[in-house]
Coordinates of C-alpha atoms in Angstrom, one line a residue:
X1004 CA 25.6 -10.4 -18.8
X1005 CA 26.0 -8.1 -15.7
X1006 CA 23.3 -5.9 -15.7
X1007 CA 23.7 -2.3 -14.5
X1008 CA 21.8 -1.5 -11.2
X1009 CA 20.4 1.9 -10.8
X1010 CA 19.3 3.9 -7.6
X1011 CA 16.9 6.6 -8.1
X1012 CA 14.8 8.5 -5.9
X1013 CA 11.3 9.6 -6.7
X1014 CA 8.9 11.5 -5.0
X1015 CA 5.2 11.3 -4.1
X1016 CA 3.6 14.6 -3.8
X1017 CA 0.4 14.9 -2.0
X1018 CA -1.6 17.6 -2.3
X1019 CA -3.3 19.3 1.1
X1020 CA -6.2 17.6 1.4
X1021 CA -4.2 14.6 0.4
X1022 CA -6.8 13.6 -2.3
X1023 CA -4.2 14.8 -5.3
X1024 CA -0.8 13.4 -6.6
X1025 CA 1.6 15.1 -8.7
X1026 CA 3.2 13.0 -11.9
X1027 CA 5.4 14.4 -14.3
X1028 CA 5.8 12.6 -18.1
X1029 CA 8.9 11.5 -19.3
X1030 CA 10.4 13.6 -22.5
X1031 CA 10.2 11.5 -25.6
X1032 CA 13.6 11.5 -26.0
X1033 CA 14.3 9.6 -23.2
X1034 CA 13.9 5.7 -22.1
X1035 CA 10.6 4.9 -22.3
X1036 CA 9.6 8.5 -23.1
X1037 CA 6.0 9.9 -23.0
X1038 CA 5.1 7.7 -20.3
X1039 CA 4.0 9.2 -17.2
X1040 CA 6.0 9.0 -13.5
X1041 CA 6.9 10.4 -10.2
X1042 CA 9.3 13.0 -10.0
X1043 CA 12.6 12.4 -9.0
X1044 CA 15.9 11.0 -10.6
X1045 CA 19.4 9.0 -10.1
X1046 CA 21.3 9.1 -7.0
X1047 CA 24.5 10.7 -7.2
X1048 CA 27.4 8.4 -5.4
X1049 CA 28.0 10.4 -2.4
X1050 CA 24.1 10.9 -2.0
X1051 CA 21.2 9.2 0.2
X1052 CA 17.9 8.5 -1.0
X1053 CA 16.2 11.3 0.6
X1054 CA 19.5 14.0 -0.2
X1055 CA 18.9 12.9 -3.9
X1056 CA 15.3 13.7 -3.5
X1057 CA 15.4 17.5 -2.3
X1058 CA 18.2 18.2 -5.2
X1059 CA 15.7 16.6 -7.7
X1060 CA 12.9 18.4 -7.3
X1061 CA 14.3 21.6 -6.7
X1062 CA 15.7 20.9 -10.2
X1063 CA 12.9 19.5 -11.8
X1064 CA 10.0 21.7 -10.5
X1065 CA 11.4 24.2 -8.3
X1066 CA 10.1 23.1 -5.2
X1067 CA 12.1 22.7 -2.1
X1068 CA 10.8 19.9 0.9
X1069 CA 9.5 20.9 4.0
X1070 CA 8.2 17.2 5.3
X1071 CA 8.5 13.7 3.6
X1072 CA 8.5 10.0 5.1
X1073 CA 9.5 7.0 3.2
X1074 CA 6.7 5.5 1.2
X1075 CA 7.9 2.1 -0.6
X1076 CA 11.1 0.3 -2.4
X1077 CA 10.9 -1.4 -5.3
X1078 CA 13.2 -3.3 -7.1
X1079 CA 12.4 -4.2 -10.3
X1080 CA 14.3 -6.0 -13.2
X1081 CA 14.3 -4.7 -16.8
X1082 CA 16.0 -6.7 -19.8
X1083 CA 19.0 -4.4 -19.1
X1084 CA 19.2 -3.3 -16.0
X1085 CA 18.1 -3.7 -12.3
X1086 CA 16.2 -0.7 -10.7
X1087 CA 15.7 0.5 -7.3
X1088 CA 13.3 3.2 -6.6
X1089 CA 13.6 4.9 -3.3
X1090 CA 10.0 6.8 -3.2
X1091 CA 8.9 9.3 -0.4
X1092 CA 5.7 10.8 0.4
X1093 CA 6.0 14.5 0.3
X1094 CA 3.5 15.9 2.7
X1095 CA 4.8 19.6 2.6
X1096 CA 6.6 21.9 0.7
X1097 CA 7.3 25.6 -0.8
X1098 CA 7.2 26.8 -3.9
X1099 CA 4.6 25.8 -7.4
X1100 CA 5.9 22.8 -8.8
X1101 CA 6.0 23.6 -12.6
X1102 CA 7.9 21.7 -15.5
X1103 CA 11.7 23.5 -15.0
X1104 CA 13.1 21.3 -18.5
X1105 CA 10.3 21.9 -20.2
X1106 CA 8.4 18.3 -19.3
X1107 CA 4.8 18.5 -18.5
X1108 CA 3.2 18.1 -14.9
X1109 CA -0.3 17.5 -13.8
X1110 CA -2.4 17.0 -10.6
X1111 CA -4.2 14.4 -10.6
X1112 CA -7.1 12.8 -8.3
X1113 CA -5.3 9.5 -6.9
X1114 CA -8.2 7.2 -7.6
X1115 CA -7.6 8.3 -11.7
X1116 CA -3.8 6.9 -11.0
X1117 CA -4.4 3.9 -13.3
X1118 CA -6.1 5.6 -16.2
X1119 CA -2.3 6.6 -16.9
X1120 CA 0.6 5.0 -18.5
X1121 CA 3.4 4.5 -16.3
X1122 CA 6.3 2.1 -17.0
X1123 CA 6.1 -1.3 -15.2
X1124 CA 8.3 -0.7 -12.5
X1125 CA 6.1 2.1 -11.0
X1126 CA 3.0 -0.4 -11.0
X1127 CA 3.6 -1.1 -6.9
X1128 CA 3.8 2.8 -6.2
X1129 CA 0.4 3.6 -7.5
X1130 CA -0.5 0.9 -5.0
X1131 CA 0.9 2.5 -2.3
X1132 CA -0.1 6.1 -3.1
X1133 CA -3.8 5.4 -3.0
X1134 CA -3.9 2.8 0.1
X1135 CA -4.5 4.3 3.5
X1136 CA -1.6 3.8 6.1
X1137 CA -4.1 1.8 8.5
X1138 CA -6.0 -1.0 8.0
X1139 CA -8.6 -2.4 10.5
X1140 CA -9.0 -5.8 10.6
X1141 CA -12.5 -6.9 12.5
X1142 CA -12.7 -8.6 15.6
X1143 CA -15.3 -11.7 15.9
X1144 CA -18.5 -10.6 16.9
X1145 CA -21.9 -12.5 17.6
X1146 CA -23.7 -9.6 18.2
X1147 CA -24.6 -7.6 15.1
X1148 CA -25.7 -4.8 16.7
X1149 CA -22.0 -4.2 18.5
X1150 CA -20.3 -5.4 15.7
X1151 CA -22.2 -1.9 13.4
X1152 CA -21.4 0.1 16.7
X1153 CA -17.7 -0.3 16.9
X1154 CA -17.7 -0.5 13.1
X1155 CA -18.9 2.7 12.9
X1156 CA -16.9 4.0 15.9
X1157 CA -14.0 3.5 13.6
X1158 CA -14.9 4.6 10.5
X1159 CA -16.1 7.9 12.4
X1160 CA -13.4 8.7 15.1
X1161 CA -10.6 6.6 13.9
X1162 CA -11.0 7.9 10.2
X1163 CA -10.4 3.9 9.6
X1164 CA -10.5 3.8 5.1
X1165 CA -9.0 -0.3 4.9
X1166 CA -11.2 -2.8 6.6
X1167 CA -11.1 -6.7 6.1
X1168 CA -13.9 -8.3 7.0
X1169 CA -12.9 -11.3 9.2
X1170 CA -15.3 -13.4 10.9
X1171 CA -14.8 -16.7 11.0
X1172 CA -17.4 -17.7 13.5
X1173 CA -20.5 -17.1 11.0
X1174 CA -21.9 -19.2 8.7
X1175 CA -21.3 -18.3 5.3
X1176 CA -25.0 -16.8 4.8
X1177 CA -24.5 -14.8 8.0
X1178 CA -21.0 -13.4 7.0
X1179 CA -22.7 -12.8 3.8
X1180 CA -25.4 -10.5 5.3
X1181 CA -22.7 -8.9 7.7
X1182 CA -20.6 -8.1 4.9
X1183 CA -23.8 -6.1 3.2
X1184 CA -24.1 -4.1 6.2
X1185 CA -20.2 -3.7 6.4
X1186 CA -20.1 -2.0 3.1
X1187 CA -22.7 0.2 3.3
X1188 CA -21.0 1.6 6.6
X1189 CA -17.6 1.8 4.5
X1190 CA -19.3 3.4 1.4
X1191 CA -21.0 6.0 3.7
X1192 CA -17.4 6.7 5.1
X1193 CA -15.3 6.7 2.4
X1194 CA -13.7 3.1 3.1
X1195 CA -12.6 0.0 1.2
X1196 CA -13.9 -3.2 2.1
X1197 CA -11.6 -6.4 1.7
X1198 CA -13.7 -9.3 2.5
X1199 CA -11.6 -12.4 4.2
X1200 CA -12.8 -15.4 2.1
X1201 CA -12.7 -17.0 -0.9
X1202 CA -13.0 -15.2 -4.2
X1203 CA -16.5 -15.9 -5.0
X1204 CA -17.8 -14.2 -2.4
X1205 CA -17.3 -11.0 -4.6
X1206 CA -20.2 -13.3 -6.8
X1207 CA -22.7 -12.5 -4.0
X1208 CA -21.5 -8.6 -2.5
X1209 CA -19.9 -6.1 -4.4
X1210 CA -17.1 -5.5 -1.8
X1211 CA -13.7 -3.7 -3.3
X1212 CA -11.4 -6.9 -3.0
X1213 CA -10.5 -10.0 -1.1
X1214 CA -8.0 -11.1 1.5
X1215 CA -6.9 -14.6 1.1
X1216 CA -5.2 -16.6 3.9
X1217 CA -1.7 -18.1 3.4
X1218 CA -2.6 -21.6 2.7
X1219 CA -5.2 -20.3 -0.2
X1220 CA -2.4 -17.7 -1.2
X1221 CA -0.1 -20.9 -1.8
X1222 CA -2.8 -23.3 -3.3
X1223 CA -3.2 -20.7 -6.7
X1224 CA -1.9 -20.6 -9.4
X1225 CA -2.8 -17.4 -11.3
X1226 CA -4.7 -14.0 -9.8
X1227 CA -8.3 -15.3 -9.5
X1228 CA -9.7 -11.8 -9.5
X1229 CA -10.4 -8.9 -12.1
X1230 CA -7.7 -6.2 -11.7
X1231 CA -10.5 -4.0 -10.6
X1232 CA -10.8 -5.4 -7.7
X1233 CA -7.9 -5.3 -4.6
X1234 CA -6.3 -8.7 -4.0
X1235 CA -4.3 -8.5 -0.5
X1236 CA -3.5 -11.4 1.4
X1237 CA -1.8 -13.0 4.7
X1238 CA 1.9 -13.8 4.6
X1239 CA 4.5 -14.7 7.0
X1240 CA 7.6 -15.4 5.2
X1241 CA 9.9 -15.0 2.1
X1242 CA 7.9 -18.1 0.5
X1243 CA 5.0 -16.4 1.0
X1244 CA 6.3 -12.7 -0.2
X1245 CA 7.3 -14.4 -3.4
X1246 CA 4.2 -15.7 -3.8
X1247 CA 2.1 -13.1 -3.6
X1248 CA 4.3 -11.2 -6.1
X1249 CA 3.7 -14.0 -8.4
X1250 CA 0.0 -13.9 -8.4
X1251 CA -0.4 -10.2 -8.6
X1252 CA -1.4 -9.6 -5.2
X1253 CA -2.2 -5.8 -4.7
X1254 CA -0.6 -5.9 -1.2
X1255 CA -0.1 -8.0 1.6
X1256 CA -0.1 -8.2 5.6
X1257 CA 3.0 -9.6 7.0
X1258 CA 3.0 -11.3 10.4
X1259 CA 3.5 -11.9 13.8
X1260 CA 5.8 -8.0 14.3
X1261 CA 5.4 -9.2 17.7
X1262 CA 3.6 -11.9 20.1
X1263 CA -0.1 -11.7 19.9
X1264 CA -2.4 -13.5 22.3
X1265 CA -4.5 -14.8 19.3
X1266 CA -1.5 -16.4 18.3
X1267 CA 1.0 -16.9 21.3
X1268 CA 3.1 -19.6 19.8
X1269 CA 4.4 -18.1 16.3
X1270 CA 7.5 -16.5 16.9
X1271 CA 7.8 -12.9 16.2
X1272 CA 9.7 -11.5 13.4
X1273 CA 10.9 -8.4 15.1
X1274 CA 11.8 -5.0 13.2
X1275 CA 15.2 -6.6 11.9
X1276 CA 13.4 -9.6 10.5
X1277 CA 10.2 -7.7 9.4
X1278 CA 12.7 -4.9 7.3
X1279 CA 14.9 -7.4 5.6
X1280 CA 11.6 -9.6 4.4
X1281 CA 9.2 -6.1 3.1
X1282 CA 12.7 -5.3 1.0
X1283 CA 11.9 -8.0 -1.1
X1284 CA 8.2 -6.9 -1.2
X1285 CA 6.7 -6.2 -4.7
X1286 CA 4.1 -4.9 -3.6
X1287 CA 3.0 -2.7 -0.5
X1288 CA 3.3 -4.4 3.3
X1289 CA 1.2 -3.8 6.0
X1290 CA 2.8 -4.4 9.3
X1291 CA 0.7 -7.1 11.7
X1292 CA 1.1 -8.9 14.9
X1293 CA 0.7 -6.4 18.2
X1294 CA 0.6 -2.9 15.9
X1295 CA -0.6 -0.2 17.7
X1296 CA -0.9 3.8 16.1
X1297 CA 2.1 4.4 18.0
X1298 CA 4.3 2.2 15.9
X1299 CA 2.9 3.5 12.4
X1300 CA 5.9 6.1 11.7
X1301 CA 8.4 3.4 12.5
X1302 CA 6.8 0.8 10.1
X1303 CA 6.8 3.2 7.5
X1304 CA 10.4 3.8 8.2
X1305 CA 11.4 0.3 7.7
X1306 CA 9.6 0.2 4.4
X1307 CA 6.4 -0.8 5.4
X1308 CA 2.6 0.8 4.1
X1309 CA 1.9 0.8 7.6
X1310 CA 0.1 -0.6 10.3
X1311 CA -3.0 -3.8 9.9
X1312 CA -4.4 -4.0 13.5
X1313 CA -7.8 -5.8 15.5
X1314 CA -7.7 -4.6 18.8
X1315 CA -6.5 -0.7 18.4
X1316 CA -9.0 0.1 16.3
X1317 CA -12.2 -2.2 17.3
X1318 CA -12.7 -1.3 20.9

């Protein structure tokens, strides 16, 4: 059996101080009605993504766009049919967004996401709605005391909110102790700590995930973590990508974008490369390999969640 494929646009609104998301619930008369969802609906045939998007919510909630950027794709296969959703993160916009067909509409804080139902396909926005667009990843550091100082210099001035712990020079009771310091800087500031490792370091410090490198990614089997914990991990290929998807990984870096000089002899993906491989993504991609700030609107724009970088944020 051919199954249908269909294109729909939906939106993520954020509210102003970007701590609120608006979801919409589907009419019980409907496909998987009474579930909740983020407004939008099918493309038309002579519509883009984005076209689809401003006549959707103008009919669904009377709003009309001011500024959106693309947030994620995600295909997704039902029994019956293959779905695309084309999602945008809708920073500004005029008008009250209220129920125009009669289905109801809520604010909600994005950290209470989860305690909603949402049909399956959906599960990888909610990942991308409350992750950050930047992710620091540490630098190696003997020196605790500079290691806390630029820490903090990037939590503060940076506005950092993703850091993985990586620090492969310590022992493991010394990375231990750093992470312990690490999270009490990231609580204080508002950040999520991913510590670079295996997953029983979680056993010893109650950090908010784990970030596993490729060759653990490929040794599992299952998720080896609680799903109230984040699960990212390193990838550089379509093997990898699948992978990941497999095992329920939260969301994932994907490197080299470019030549590094902590790794001058992988060959760079380039933007081409780096699009066609986060299309197949199930789950949020952070661009890595040579990201700077200055690139993070064009990673979004090919898909990605945005930038993972060392040396533009530690300094």
């Amino acid at each position: 059996m051919v199954k249908r494929r269909v294109h729909v646009a939906a939106a993520a609104i954020v509210s102003e101080d970007t701590t609120q998301v608006l979801i919409a619930r589907r009419p019980s008369n409907v496909d998987q009605g009474g579930l909740w969802e983020f407004p939008g609906g099918k493309l038309a045939p002579y519509e883009t993504g984005f076209e689809a998007l401003k006549r959707e919510l103008h009919e669904e909630l009377g709003v009309e766009i001011q500024r959106a950027q693309p947030l994620i794709r995600v295909n997704h296969e039902y029994p019956d049919k293959h779905i695309l959703l084309d999602v945008w993160q809708v920073h500004a916009f005029s008008g009250e967004p209220f129920g125009r067909e009669g289905q109801a509409v809520r604010w909600v804080d994005k950290n209470d996401l989860f305690s909603y139902p949402f049909p399956a396909a959906n599960l990888p926005i909610l990942r991308a709605v409350i992750l950050p667009t930047e992710c620091l990843i540490t630098a190696e550091e003997d020196d605790d005391e500079v290691f806390f100082t630029k820490l903090e210099r990037a939590l503060v001035e940076d506005k950092v909110r993703l850091v993985q712990l990586r620090a492969k020079q310590l022992d493991r009771d010394a990375y231990l102790a750093r992470a312990e310091g690490a999270l009490a800087l990231c609580r204080k500031h508002g950040a999520r700590l991913q510590l670079n490792g295996e997953p029983e370091l979680l056993d010893e410090v109650d950090a908010d995930g784990i970030h596993l490198t490729s060759e653990r990614l490929m040794s599992l089997e299952r998720r080896p973590l609680a799903q109230g914990k984040w699960q990212s991990a390193s990838t550089h290929n379509s093997e990898q990508l699948e992978q990941a998807g497999r095992i329920g990984c939260d969301f994932v870096t994907l490197s080299p974008l470019r030549t590094t000089p902590t790794h001058p002899d992988a060959a760079p993906l380039g933007w081409h490369d780096f699009q066609q491989l986060v299309e197949t993504a199930a789950m949020p991609v952070f661009a890595l390999g040579g990201m700077t700030r200055f690139d993070a609107n064009h990673a979004r724009a090919v898909g990605a969640q945005g930038i993972a970088s060392i040396r533009d944020f530690w300094k």
